[in-house]
Amino acid sequence: MRPTPPDRFAAPLWPDPKRINRLLLGAWYEEDIYDRFCGAVPAAMRAFGRRIPAAMRARNLIFVHVPRVAGTSIVRSLYGEGCIRHHSMRYFRALDPAFAAAADSFALLRDPFDRFASAYAFVRTGGTPTCHLSEVFVRQTAHIATVDDYLSFLEERGPLDLDFVMRPQSWFVCDLKTGAPLVKNLFLYREDDAALAAYLARHGIGALPWLNRSARAHLMLTERQRRRVERLYAEDFALIAQVRAARARPARVSAAGNPLHAAWIAAE
């Protein structure tokens, strides 16, 4: 069973800010409030350009942090403490279109089955020692005891009704209307390690610490469960297939240029 401290579900001493966000603005997370306005009133979002971290502007590099894809270590190495947020690329493009167009940008993607297993473990344990599942979702997922329970929970909700770890990866990096990637460079977790290291080295980042690690056993899914995961994350499977196909094309003509180019994925 998931460990539950005695006071885990005790009533808070003051209102949860996420509940206030939800009641007044229709979204649990602050990031989602801004993301909703990005689509509704994009011109007005430019008034919030100062929200882009100074460290991000200094590096001229946008890292879109997809949860459960080893992003915490990269965020800390690039921008320091206090920048671990899960804003979509749409957010940066809305806040400062000129900066987003001129800056380099990248994100990591993970095999959807592997990420599903990681997210399931994260939810069942209430997070990791360094990153806790939001209390709102601790309560909402208290009944989840099996993979099928978790799948049903996901199937019954839209992205804004889910914690970040549960959402499709495409939600963070793509245009929601067209499905087109908005991030300039996409790397595949565990498949593009060498290319990612070379890319980060160009931006002055060496060996990365391993932060927000979660220990978990291998999750065995039935064929029916795998089909449910495929339906839930169909956009992610398609996006990763696109990344792999784009990587394979330059590999066939690698003699014409930089051999690392075969692993760099331009998604403009």
mmCIF file of N, CA, C and O in Angstrom, residues 172-239:
data_model
loop_
_atom_site.group_PDB
_atom_site.id
_atom_site.type_symbol
_atom_site.label_atom_id
_atom_site.label_comp_id
_atom_site.label_asym_id
_atom_site.label_seq_id
_atom_site.Cartn_x
_atom_site.Cartn_y
_atom_site.Cartn_z
ATOM 1 N N PHE A 172 3.183 19.885 -23.558
ATOM 2 C CA PHE A 172 4.196 20.860 -23.170
ATOM 3 C C PHE A 172 4.962 21.427 -24.366
ATOM 4 O O PHE A 172 5.423 22.566 -24.309
ATOM 5 N N VAL A 173 5.094 20.665 -25.426
ATOM 6 C CA VAL A 173 6.025 21.068 -26.492
ATOM 7 C C VAL A 173 5.359 21.366 -27.826
ATOM 8 O O VAL A 173 6.038 21.827 -28.749
ATOM 9 N N CYS A 174 4.058 21.137 -27.947
ATOM 10 C CA CYS A 174 3.400 21.240 -29.250
ATOM 11 C C CYS A 174 2.325 22.328 -29.273
ATOM 12 O O CYS A 174 1.810 22.755 -28.237
ATOM 13 N N ASP A 175 1.967 22.737 -30.478
ATOM 14 C CA ASP A 175 0.789 23.557 -30.713
ATOM 15 C C ASP A 175 -0.429 22.667 -30.491
ATOM 16 O O ASP A 175 -0.546 21.603 -31.105
ATOM 17 N N LEU A 176 -1.347 23.080 -29.632
ATOM 18 C CA LEU A 176 -2.478 22.225 -29.289
ATOM 19 C C LEU A 176 -3.471 22.072 -30.436
ATOM 20 O O LEU A 176 -4.226 21.100 -30.476
ATOM 21 N N LYS A 177 -3.491 23.019 -31.361
ATOM 22 C CA LYS A 177 -4.432 22.932 -32.482
ATOM 23 C C LYS A 177 -3.895 22.077 -33.620
ATOM 24 O O LYS A 177 -4.619 21.274 -34.191
ATOM 25 N N THR A 178 -2.620 22.258 -33.943
ATOM 26 C CA THR A 178 -2.054 21.555 -35.099
ATOM 27 C C THR A 178 -1.253 20.320 -34.723
ATOM 28 O O THR A 178 -1.018 19.451 -35.559
ATOM 29 N N GLY A 179 -0.799 20.253 -33.468
ATOM 30 C CA GLY A 179 0.058 19.152 -33.049
ATOM 31 C C GLY A 179 1.507 19.326 -33.447
ATOM 32 O O GLY A 179 2.341 18.456 -33.177
ATOM 33 N N ALA A 180 1.840 20.440 -34.090
ATOM 34 C CA ALA A 180 3.210 20.666 -34.553
ATOM 35 C C ALA A 180 4.121 20.999 -33.375
ATOM 36 O O ALA A 180 3.737 21.775 -32.497
ATOM 37 N N PRO A 181 5.336 20.450 -33.344
ATOM 38 C CA PRO A 181 6.286 20.810 -32.284
ATOM 39 C C PRO A 181 6.652 22.281 -32.357
ATOM 40 O O PRO A 181 6.863 22.827 -33.436
ATOM 41 N N LEU A 182 6.719 22.929 -31.205
ATOM 42 C CA LEU A 182 7.105 24.333 -31.119
ATOM 43 C C LEU A 182 8.529 24.496 -30.591
ATOM 44 O O LEU A 182 9.098 25.579 -30.686
ATOM 45 N N VAL A 183 9.089 23.434 -30.027
ATOM 46 C CA VAL A 183 10.452 23.450 -29.501
ATOM 47 C C VAL A 183 11.412 23.127 -30.639
ATOM 48 O O VAL A 183 11.153 22.237 -31.450
ATOM 49 N N LYS A 184 12.518 23.839 -30.700
ATOM 50 C CA LYS A 184 13.427 23.692 -31.835
ATOM 51 C C LYS A 184 14.203 22.383 -31.822
ATOM 52 O O LYS A 184 14.538 21.848 -32.874
ATOM 53 N N ASN A 185 14.525 21.873 -30.642
ATOM 54 C CA ASN A 185 15.310 20.641 -30.535
ATOM 55 C C ASN A 185 14.648 19.682 -29.558
ATOM 56 O O ASN A 185 14.364 20.064 -28.414
ATOM 57 N N LEU A 186 14.412 18.459 -30.007
ATOM 58 C CA LEU A 186 13.825 17.426 -29.167
ATOM 59 C C LEU A 186 14.804 16.270 -29.049
ATOM 60 O O LEU A 186 15.326 15.784 -30.065
ATOM 61 N N PHE A 187 15.057 15.835 -27.821
ATOM 62 C CA PHE A 187 15.940 14.708 -27.564
ATOM 63 C C PHE A 187 15.146 13.597 -26.879
ATOM 64 O O PHE A 187 14.237 13.870 -26.098
ATOM 65 N N LEU A 188 15.517 12.370 -27.164
ATOM 66 C CA LEU A 188 14.840 11.222 -26.563
ATOM 67 C C LEU A 188 15.633 10.718 -25.371
ATOM 68 O O LEU A 188 16.825 10.401 -25.485
ATOM 69 N N TYR A 189 14.972 10.685 -24.246
ATOM 70 C CA TYR A 189 15.580 10.227 -22.997
ATOM 71 C C TYR A 189 16.124 8.815 -23.156
ATOM 72 O O TYR A 189 15.435 7.913 -23.644
ATOM 73 N N ARG A 190 17.406 8.640 -22.793
ATOM 74 C CA ARG A 190 18.139 7.380 -22.834
ATOM 75 C C ARG A 190 18.529 6.955 -24.250
ATOM 76 O O ARG A 190 19.333 6.043 -24.397
ATOM 77 N N GLU A 191 17.978 7.572 -25.272
ATOM 78 C CA GLU A 191 18.349 7.235 -26.645
ATOM 79 C C GLU A 191 19.337 8.244 -27.232
ATOM 80 O O GLU A 191 20.133 7.903 -28.099
ATOM 81 N N ASP A 192 19.265 9.474 -26.769
ATOM 82 C CA ASP A 192 20.084 10.551 -27.327
ATOM 83 C C ASP A 192 21.040 11.127 -26.287
ATOM 84 O O ASP A 192 21.356 12.322 -26.315
ATOM 85 N N ASP A 193 21.520 10.281 -25.377
ATOM 86 C CA ASP A 193 22.338 10.787 -24.280
ATOM 87 C C ASP A 193 23.601 11.494 -24.788
ATOM 88 O O ASP A 193 23.961 12.569 -24.296
ATOM 89 N N ALA A 194 24.277 10.898 -25.759
ATOM 90 C CA ALA A 194 25.517 11.490 -26.262
ATOM 91 C C ALA A 194 25.242 12.820 -26.951
ATOM 92 O O ALA A 194 25.965 13.804 -26.751
ATOM 93 N N ALA A 195 24.202 12.859 -27.769
ATOM 94 C CA ALA A 195 23.863 14.092 -28.471
ATOM 95 C C ALA A 195 23.415 15.171 -27.499
ATOM 96 O O ALA A 195 23.757 16.347 -27.660
ATOM 97 N N LEU A 196 22.653 14.785 -26.471
ATOM 98 C CA LEU A 196 22.215 15.755 -25.474
ATOM 99 C C LEU A 196 23.416 16.317 -24.715
ATOM 100 O O LEU A 196 23.496 17.526 -24.468
ATOM 101 N N ALA A 197 24.359 15.443 -24.349
ATOM 102 C CA ALA A 197 25.552 15.901 -23.630
ATOM 103 C C ALA A 197 26.336 16.893 -24.486
ATOM 104 O O ALA A 197 26.823 17.918 -23.974
ATOM 105 N N ALA A 198 26.452 16.616 -25.784
ATOM 106 C CA ALA A 198 27.165 17.534 -26.679
ATOM 107 C C ALA A 198 26.430 18.860 -26.798
ATOM 108 O O ALA A 198 27.038 19.936 -26.819
ATOM 109 N N TYR A 199 25.127 18.786 -26.870
ATOM 110 C CA TYR A 199 24.304 19.998 -26.974
ATOM 111 C C TYR A 199 24.455 20.854 -25.722
ATOM 112 O O TYR A 199 24.650 22.075 -25.802
ATOM 113 N N LEU A 200 24.380 20.227 -24.553
ATOM 114 C CA LEU A 200 24.513 20.968 -23.303
ATOM 115 C C LEU A 200 25.930 21.530 -23.147
ATOM 116 O O LEU A 200 26.114 22.620 -22.595
ATOM 117 N N ALA A 201 26.923 20.780 -23.621
ATOM 118 C CA ALA A 201 28.296 21.267 -23.540
ATOM 119 C C ALA A 201 28.464 22.558 -24.327
ATOM 120 O O ALA A 201 29.217 23.451 -23.913
ATOM 121 N N ARG A 202 27.741 22.676 -25.431
ATOM 122 C CA ARG A 202 27.795 23.915 -26.208
ATOM 123 C C ARG A 202 27.252 25.089 -25.410
ATOM 124 O O ARG A 202 27.575 26.247 -25.675
ATOM 125 N N HIS A 203 26.409 24.794 -24.431
ATOM 126 C CA HIS A 203 25.834 25.840 -23.580
ATOM 127 C C HIS A 203 26.517 25.900 -22.211
ATOM 128 O O HIS A 203 25.970 26.462 -21.262
ATOM 129 N N GLY A 204 27.694 25.284 -22.117
ATOM 130 C CA GLY A 204 28.495 25.405 -20.906
ATOM 131 C C GLY A 204 28.117 24.485 -19.777
ATOM 132 O O GLY A 204 28.509 24.709 -18.638
ATOM 133 N N ILE A 205 27.386 23.410 -20.060
ATOM 134 C CA ILE A 205 26.953 22.476 -19.026
ATOM 135 C C ILE A 205 27.692 21.161 -19.187
ATOM 136 O O ILE A 205 27.684 20.559 -20.265
ATOM 137 N N GLY A 206 28.328 20.705 -18.107
ATOM 138 C CA GLY A 206 29.044 19.449 -18.125
ATOM 139 C C GLY A 206 28.192 18.311 -17.592
ATOM 140 O O GLY A 206 26.991 18.222 -17.867
ATOM 141 N N ALA A 207 28.810 17.452 -16.787
ATOM 142 C CA ALA A 207 28.092 16.296 -16.232
ATOM 143 C C ALA A 207 26.945 16.778 -15.341
ATOM 144 O O ALA A 207 27.082 17.724 -14.574
ATOM 145 N N LEU A 208 25.811 16.098 -15.452
ATOM 146 C CA LEU A 208 24.614 16.480 -14.706
ATOM 147 C C LEU A 208 24.480 15.658 -13.429
ATOM 148 O O LEU A 208 24.764 14.450 -13.429
ATOM 149 N N PRO A 209 24.015 16.281 -12.340
ATOM 150 C CA PRO A 209 23.636 15.492 -11.162
ATOM 151 C C PRO A 209 22.348 14.740 -11.461
ATOM 152 O O PRO A 209 21.609 15.104 -12.375
ATOM 153 N N TRP A 210 22.057 13.732 -10.694
ATOM 154 C CA TRP A 210 20.804 12.977 -10.884
ATOM 155 C C TRP A 210 19.876 13.351 -9.745
ATOM 156 O O TRP A 210 19.968 12.842 -8.637
ATOM 157 N N LEU A 211 18.962 14.268 -10.023
ATOM 158 C CA LEU A 211 18.044 14.778 -9.011
ATOM 159 C C LEU A 211 16.640 14.229 -9.243
ATOM 160 O O LEU A 211 16.300 13.793 -10.336
ATOM 161 N N ASN A 212 15.828 14.284 -8.182
ATOM 162 C CA ASN A 212 14.427 13.859 -8.247
ATOM 163 C C ASN A 212 14.301 12.423 -8.744
ATOM 164 O O ASN A 212 13.411 12.093 -9.514
ATOM 165 N N ARG A 213 15.233 11.579 -8.318
ATOM 166 C CA ARG A 213 15.216 10.179 -8.724
ATOM 167 C C ARG A 213 14.111 9.436 -7.982
ATOM 168 O O ARG A 213 13.878 9.659 -6.804
ATOM 169 N N SER A 214 13.450 8.524 -8.668
ATOM 170 C CA SER A 214 12.439 7.687 -8.011
ATOM 171 C C SER A 214 12.778 6.229 -8.248
ATOM 172 O O SER A 214 13.097 5.831 -9.366
ATOM 173 N N ALA A 215 12.744 5.448 -7.184
ATOM 174 C CA ALA A 215 13.012 4.017 -7.298
ATOM 175 C C ALA A 215 11.705 3.284 -7.579
ATOM 176 O O ALA A 215 10.697 3.536 -6.937
ATOM 177 N N ARG A 216 11.735 2.393 -8.540
ATOM 178 C CA ARG A 216 10.520 1.646 -8.848
ATOM 179 C C ARG A 216 10.883 0.322 -9.503
ATOM 180 O O ARG A 216 11.933 0.177 -10.128
ATOM 181 N N ALA A 217 10.000 -0.653 -9.342
ATOM 182 C CA ALA A 217 10.164 -1.924 -10.019
ATOM 183 C C ALA A 217 9.608 -1.819 -11.432
ATOM 184 O O ALA A 217 8.806 -0.932 -11.741
ATOM 185 N N HIS A 218 10.044 -2.709 -12.299
ATOM 186 C CA HIS A 218 9.531 -2.711 -13.657
ATOM 187 C C HIS A 218 8.031 -2.999 -13.628
ATOM 188 O O HIS A 218 7.574 -3.899 -12.928
ATOM 189 N N LEU A 219 7.275 -2.214 -14.394
ATOM 190 C CA LEU A 219 5.819 -2.359 -14.405
ATOM 191 C C LEU A 219 5.407 -3.201 -15.599
ATOM 192 O O LEU A 219 5.638 -2.824 -16.749
ATOM 193 N N MET A 220 4.800 -4.332 -15.328
ATOM 194 C CA MET A 220 4.322 -5.224 -16.391
ATOM 195 C C MET A 220 2.882 -4.860 -16.723
ATOM 196 O O MET A 220 2.006 -4.905 -15.861
ATOM 197 N N LEU A 221 2.633 -4.494 -17.974
ATOM 198 C CA LEU A 221 1.293 -4.142 -18.426
ATOM 199 C C LEU A 221 0.709 -5.274 -19.253
ATOM 200 O O LEU A 221 1.413 -5.910 -20.045
ATOM 201 N N THR A 222 -0.584 -5.513 -19.093
ATOM 202 C CA THR A 222 -1.260 -6.469 -19.953
ATOM 203 C C THR A 222 -1.449 -5.835 -21.330
ATOM 204 O O THR A 222 -1.296 -4.618 -21.508
ATOM 205 N N GLU A 223 -1.808 -6.635 -22.309
ATOM 206 C CA GLU A 223 -2.041 -6.102 -23.655
ATOM 207 C C GLU A 223 -3.182 -5.085 -23.644
ATOM 208 O O GLU A 223 -3.125 -4.062 -24.332
ATOM 209 N N ARG A 224 -4.197 -5.354 -22.867
ATOM 210 C CA ARG A 224 -5.316 -4.401 -22.784
ATOM 211 C C ARG A 224 -4.861 -3.086 -22.158
ATOM 212 O O ARG A 224 -5.258 -2.007 -22.621
ATOM 213 N N GLN A 225 -4.053 -3.166 -21.126
ATOM 214 C CA GLN A 225 -3.542 -1.948 -20.506
ATOM 215 C C GLN A 225 -2.641 -1.171 -21.458
ATOM 216 O O GLN A 225 -2.699 0.059 -21.515
ATOM 217 N N ARG A 226 -1.833 -1.881 -22.228
ATOM 218 C CA ARG A 226 -0.964 -1.204 -23.197
ATOM 219 C C ARG A 226 -1.796 -0.466 -24.246
ATOM 220 O O ARG A 226 -1.451 0.646 -24.651
ATOM 221 N N ARG A 227 -2.871 -1.061 -24.669
ATOM 222 C CA ARG A 227 -3.745 -0.390 -25.652
ATOM 223 C C ARG A 227 -4.362 0.872 -25.049
ATOM 224 O O ARG A 227 -4.527 1.884 -25.734
ATOM 225 N N ARG A 228 -4.715 0.805 -23.773
ATOM 226 C CA ARG A 228 -5.277 1.985 -23.112
ATOM 227 C C ARG A 228 -4.231 3.099 -23.010
ATOM 228 O O ARG A 228 -4.547 4.277 -23.212
ATOM 229 N N VAL A 229 -3.002 2.728 -22.690
ATOM 230 C CA VAL A 229 -1.913 3.716 -22.652
ATOM 231 C C VAL A 229 -1.706 4.315 -24.041
ATOM 232 O O VAL A 229 -1.525 5.537 -24.183
ATOM 233 N N GLU A 230 -1.749 3.491 -25.069
ATOM 234 C CA GLU A 230 -1.560 3.984 -26.438
ATOM 235 C C GLU A 230 -2.643 4.970 -26.832
ATOM 236 O O GLU A 230 -2.375 5.957 -27.523
ATOM 237 N N ARG A 231 -3.880 4.719 -26.404
ATOM 238 C CA ARG A 231 -4.961 5.667 -26.715
ATOM 239 C C ARG A 231 -4.790 6.972 -25.939
ATOM 240 O O ARG A 231 -5.002 8.059 -26.474
ATOM 241 N N LEU A 232 -4.424 6.861 -24.663
ATOM 242 C CA LEU A 232 -4.272 8.051 -23.838
ATOM 243 C C LEU A 232 -3.158 8.960 -24.350
ATOM 244 O O LEU A 232 -3.284 10.184 -24.320
ATOM 245 N N TYR A 233 -2.084 8.352 -24.814
ATOM 246 C CA TYR A 233 -0.902 9.119 -25.204
ATOM 247 C C TYR A 233 -0.591 8.956 -26.688
ATOM 248 O O TYR A 233 0.578 8.939 -27.085
ATOM 249 N N ALA A 234 -1.644 8.903 -27.489
ATOM 250 C CA ALA A 234 -1.463 8.710 -28.928
ATOM 251 C C ALA A 234 -0.587 9.802 -29.534
ATOM 252 O O ALA A 234 0.257 9.532 -30.405
ATOM 253 N N GLU A 235 -0.780 11.069 -29.084
ATOM 254 C CA GLU A 235 0.014 12.166 -29.632
ATOM 255 C C GLU A 235 1.493 11.999 -29.296
ATOM 256 O O GLU A 235 2.359 12.334 -30.101
ATOM 257 N N ASP A 236 1.782 11.460 -28.123
ATOM 258 C CA ASP A 236 3.178 11.259 -27.737
ATOM 259 C C ASP A 236 3.834 10.170 -28.577
ATOM 260 O O ASP A 236 4.989 10.320 -29.012
ATOM 261 N N PHE A 237 3.120 9.071 -28.793
ATOM 262 C CA PHE A 237 3.675 8.019 -29.631
ATOM 263 C C PHE A 237 3.958 8.545 -31.038
ATOM 264 O O PHE A 237 5.005 8.245 -31.623
ATOM 265 N N ALA A 238 3.035 9.350 -31.566
ATOM 266 C CA ALA A 238 3.225 9.907 -32.910
ATOM 267 C C ALA A 238 4.397 10.882 -32.937
ATOM 268 O O ALA A 238 5.196 10.888 -33.885
ATOM 269 N N LEU A 239 4.518 11.717 -31.906
ATOM 270 C CA LEU A 239 5.593 12.697 -31.858
ATOM 271 C C LEU A 239 6.949 12.010 -31.780
ATOM 272 O O LEU A 239 7.897 12.396 -32.490
#
